[in-house]
Coordinates of C-alpha atoms in Angstrom, one line a residue:
Chain A
X855 CA -13.2 6.2 -9.6
X856 CA -12.9 3.5 -6.9
X857 CA -13.5 4.5 -3.3
X858 CA -12.7 2.3 -0.3
X859 CA -14.2 3.0 3.2
X860 CA -12.7 1.2 6.2
X861 CA -14.1 0.9 9.7
X862 CA -13.3 1.2 12.5
X863 CA -10.4 3.7 12.5
X864 CA -9.3 2.4 15.9
X865 CA -9.9 -0.9 17.6
X866 CA -8.8 -2.1 21.0
X867 CA -9.2 -5.8 22.0
X868 CA -8.0 -8.0 24.8
X869 CA -5.3 -10.5 24.0
X870 CA -6.8 -13.7 22.9
X871 CA -10.0 -12.1 21.7
X872 CA -11.0 -11.7 18.0
X873 CA -10.7 -8.5 15.9
X874 CA -12.8 -7.7 12.9
X875 CA -12.1 -4.9 10.4
X876 CA -14.6 -4.0 7.6
X877 CA -14.2 -2.4 4.3
X878 CA -16.6 -1.4 1.5
X879 CA -15.7 -0.5 -2.1
X880 CA -17.7 1.4 -4.7
X881 CA -16.5 0.0 -8.1
X882 CA -18.1 -3.4 -8.9
X883 CA -15.3 -4.0 -11.4
X884 CA -12.8 -4.3 -8.6
X885 CA -11.6 -7.9 -8.4
X886 CA -8.6 -8.0 -6.1
X887 CA -8.7 -7.2 -2.3
X888 CA -5.4 -7.3 -0.3
X889 CA -4.9 -6.5 3.4
X890 CA -1.7 -5.0 4.6
X891 CA -0.2 -4.6 8.1
X892 CA 2.0 -1.6 8.8
X893 CA 4.2 -1.4 11.8
X894 CA 5.9 1.8 13.0
X895 CA 8.7 2.9 10.7
X896 CA 8.0 0.1 8.2
X897 CA 6.3 -0.2 4.9
X898 CA 3.0 -2.1 4.5
X899 CA 3.3 -5.9 4.6
X900 CA 0.8 -8.1 2.8
X901 CA -0.9 -10.4 5.3
X902 CA -3.7 -11.9 3.1
X903 CA -5.5 -11.2 -0.1
X904 CA -8.6 -12.4 -1.9
X905 CA -9.9 -12.4 -5.4
X906 CA -13.4 -11.9 -6.6
X907 CA -13.9 -15.5 -7.6
X908 CA -13.5 -16.6 -3.9
X909 CA -15.8 -15.9 -1.0
X910 CA -13.4 -16.7 1.9
X911 CA -9.8 -17.3 2.5
X912 CA -8.0 -18.4 5.6
X913 CA -4.3 -18.4 6.7
X914 CA -3.8 -19.7 10.3
X915 CA -5.3 -17.0 12.6
X916 CA -6.2 -14.6 9.8
X917 CA -9.2 -14.9 7.5
X918 CA -10.8 -12.6 4.9
X919 CA -14.4 -12.8 3.6
X920 CA -15.8 -11.1 0.5
X921 CA -19.4 -10.3 -0.3
X922 CA -19.4 -9.1 -3.9
X923 CA -23.1 -8.4 -3.9
X924 CA -22.8 -6.0 -1.0
X925 CA -19.4 -4.8 -2.1
X926 CA -17.7 -5.3 1.2
X927 CA -14.9 -7.4 2.6
X928 CA -13.7 -8.1 6.1
X929 CA -10.5 -9.1 7.9
X930 CA -10.9 -11.5 10.9
X931 CA -8.0 -12.1 13.3
X932 CA -8.6 -14.7 15.9
X933 CA -6.6 -15.4 19.1
X934 CA -5.0 -12.0 19.0
X935 CA -1.5 -11.5 20.3
X936 CA 0.5 -8.4 21.3
X937 CA 2.5 -8.6 18.0
X938 CA -0.8 -8.1 16.1
X939 CA -0.8 -4.5 17.3
X940 CA -0.3 -2.3 14.1
X941 CA -2.2 -0.3 11.5
X942 CA -4.1 -2.4 9.1
X943 CA -5.1 -1.3 5.6
X944 CA -7.6 -2.8 3.2
X945 CA -7.3 -2.1 -0.6
X946 CA -9.1 -2.8 -3.8
X947 CA -8.1 -2.8 -7.4
X948 CA -9.3 -4.1 -10.8
X949 CA -7.4 -5.7 -13.6
X950 CA -4.4 -6.6 -11.4
X951 CA -2.9 -5.2 -8.3
X952 CA -0.8 -2.3 -9.7
X953 CA -3.2 0.5 -8.9
X954 CA -4.4 -0.1 -5.4
X955 CA -7.0 2.1 -3.7
X956 CA -6.5 2.0 0.0
X957 CA -8.9 2.4 2.9
X958 CA -7.9 4.9 5.6
X959 CA -6.5 2.3 8.0
X960 CA -7.4 0.8 11.3
X961 CA -5.1 1.2 14.3
X962 CA -5.4 -2.1 16.2
X963 CA -4.2 -2.3 19.8
X964 CA -4.0 -5.6 21.6
X965 CA -4.2 -5.2 25.4
X966 CA -2.3 -7.8 27.5
Chain B
X829 CA 15.4 -12.9 -2.0
X830 CA 16.1 -9.4 -0.9
X831 CA 13.0 -7.2 -0.5
X832 CA 12.2 -3.9 -2.1
X833 CA 14.8 -1.3 -1.2
X834 CA 14.4 2.4 -1.2
X835 CA 17.0 5.2 -0.8
X836 CA 17.5 7.4 0.9
X837 CA 15.4 6.5 4.0
X838 CA 15.1 10.1 5.2
X839 CA 15.4 13.4 3.4
X840 CA 15.0 17.0 4.4
X841 CA 14.5 19.6 1.8
X842 CA 13.3 23.2 1.6
X843 CA 10.4 24.6 -0.4
X844 CA 11.2 25.2 -4.0
X845 CA 13.9 22.5 -4.2
X846 CA 13.6 19.3 -6.1
X847 CA 14.2 15.7 -4.9
X848 CA 14.8 12.3 -6.5
X849 CA 13.9 9.1 -4.7
X850 CA 15.2 5.6 -5.7
X851 CA 13.6 2.2 -5.6
X852 CA 15.1 -1.2 -6.4
X853 CA 12.4 -3.9 -6.8
X854 CA 12.6 -7.5 -5.8
X855 CA 14.8 -9.4 -8.2
X856 CA 12.7 -10.5 -11.2
X857 CA 9.9 -8.1 -10.6
X858 CA 9.1 -5.9 -13.5
X859 CA 6.3 -3.6 -12.2
X860 CA 7.1 -0.8 -9.8
X861 CA 4.4 1.4 -8.3
X862 CA 4.8 4.5 -6.1
X863 CA 2.5 5.7 -3.3
X864 CA 2.4 8.7 -1.1
X865 CA 1.4 8.2 2.5
X866 CA 0.3 11.1 4.7
X867 CA -1.7 11.2 8.0
X868 CA -4.5 13.3 6.3
X869 CA -4.8 11.6 2.9
X870 CA -3.7 8.1 3.7
X871 CA -2.1 6.0 1.0
X872 CA -2.5 7.4 -2.4
X873 CA -1.3 5.9 -5.7
X874 CA 1.1 8.1 -7.7
X875 CA 2.1 6.0 -10.7
X876 CA 3.2 2.6 -12.0
X877 CA 5.9 1.6 -14.4
X878 CA 6.3 -1.6 -16.3
X879 CA 9.0 -2.2 -18.9
X880 CA 10.3 1.4 -18.6
X881 CA 6.8 2.8 -19.5
X882 CA 4.4 4.5 -17.3
X883 CA 1.3 2.3 -17.4
X884 CA -0.9 3.9 -14.7
X885 CA -1.1 7.3 -13.2
X886 CA -2.8 8.7 -10.1
X887 CA -4.2 12.2 -9.6
X888 CA -1.1 14.1 -8.7
X889 CA 0.2 17.3 -10.3
X890 CA 2.9 17.2 -13.0
X891 CA 5.5 18.1 -10.4
X892 CA 5.6 14.4 -9.6
X893 CA 7.3 12.3 -12.2
X894 CA 9.0 9.0 -12.4
X895 CA 11.0 6.7 -14.6
X896 CA 12.0 3.1 -14.8
X897 CA 15.3 1.7 -16.1
X898 CA 16.0 -1.4 -18.1
X899 CA 16.9 -3.3 -14.9
X900 CA 13.5 -2.4 -13.4
X901 CA 14.9 0.1 -10.9
X902 CA 12.8 3.2 -10.6
X903 CA 13.1 6.8 -9.6
X904 CA 10.6 9.4 -8.7
X905 CA 11.2 13.1 -8.9
X906 CA 9.3 15.9 -7.2
X907 CA 10.1 19.4 -8.5
X908 CA 9.4 22.7 -6.8
X909 CA 8.7 21.1 -3.4
X910 CA 5.8 22.4 -1.3
X911 CA 5.2 22.0 2.4
X912 CA 2.4 19.6 1.6
X913 CA 4.7 17.2 -0.1
X914 CA 6.1 16.1 3.3
X915 CA 5.1 12.5 3.4
X916 CA 6.3 8.9 3.4
X917 CA 6.9 7.8 -0.2
X918 CA 6.5 4.1 -0.7
X919 CA 7.6 1.9 -3.6
X920 CA 6.0 -1.4 -4.3
X921 CA 7.0 -4.1 -6.8
X922 CA 5.2 -7.0 -8.3
X923 CA 6.1 -9.9 -10.5
X924 CA 3.5 -9.1 -13.2
X925 CA 2.5 -12.7 -14.0
X926 CA -0.9 -14.3 -14.1
X927 CA -2.0 -15.0 -10.5
X928 CA 1.1 -13.3 -9.2
X929 CA 0.3 -9.6 -9.1
X930 CA 0.8 -9.1 -5.4
X931 CA 2.5 -5.9 -4.5
X932 CA 5.4 -5.9 -2.0
X933 CA 6.3 -2.7 -0.4
X934 CA 9.6 -1.2 0.6
X935 CA 10.3 0.6 3.9
X936 CA 9.7 4.0 2.3
X937 CA 11.5 7.3 2.1
X938 CA 10.5 9.9 4.7
X939 CA 10.5 13.3 3.0
X940 CA 10.3 16.5 5.1
X941 CA 9.9 19.8 3.4
X942 CA 10.8 22.9 5.4

């Protein structure tokens, strides 16, 4: 079955700098790649997603890139702010988003 | 629109007992998925229901079961609880329409098994 690897497990950056989190997936049939942010005591919140027919997608300070050939996708957060501190999860699925396979998560800390 | 709601938010049970968790999806959403989140295993897919039928299933033992009602609300049941079942159980709903299969998560039910 699908396997998703996420790196790094922890990331600490200075406020205003950029943060990059990378994920690789194993199943070439996967075609949907969402990113979720989870704050303490809350459920995961979708922040951006990308489908396999698109190479890059951007939403304000957040962008995601997808390389289907290499089977990896990345989350880029620019101009980081303290409220970006959270755990971020990547995920992959095929044939719709109902059976997501998640990466292990990245704990992002923004230092003021 | 109200988000996904889950009840109860916290639950403490002892080994051998059974538990039922409830999830109300976003209005109009017809697909409900359940996930287990633990520090060691991360987020793992349990099962997904659509139109009262289980459509997808993860790799969990038969002690984990679920159902969906005609109003799309869903319940999951865990029988004969084990210590390792302590986890955050998350429910997610999606619209199930072309181009609109994004999953939206609820806050979860924190289950502690003593």
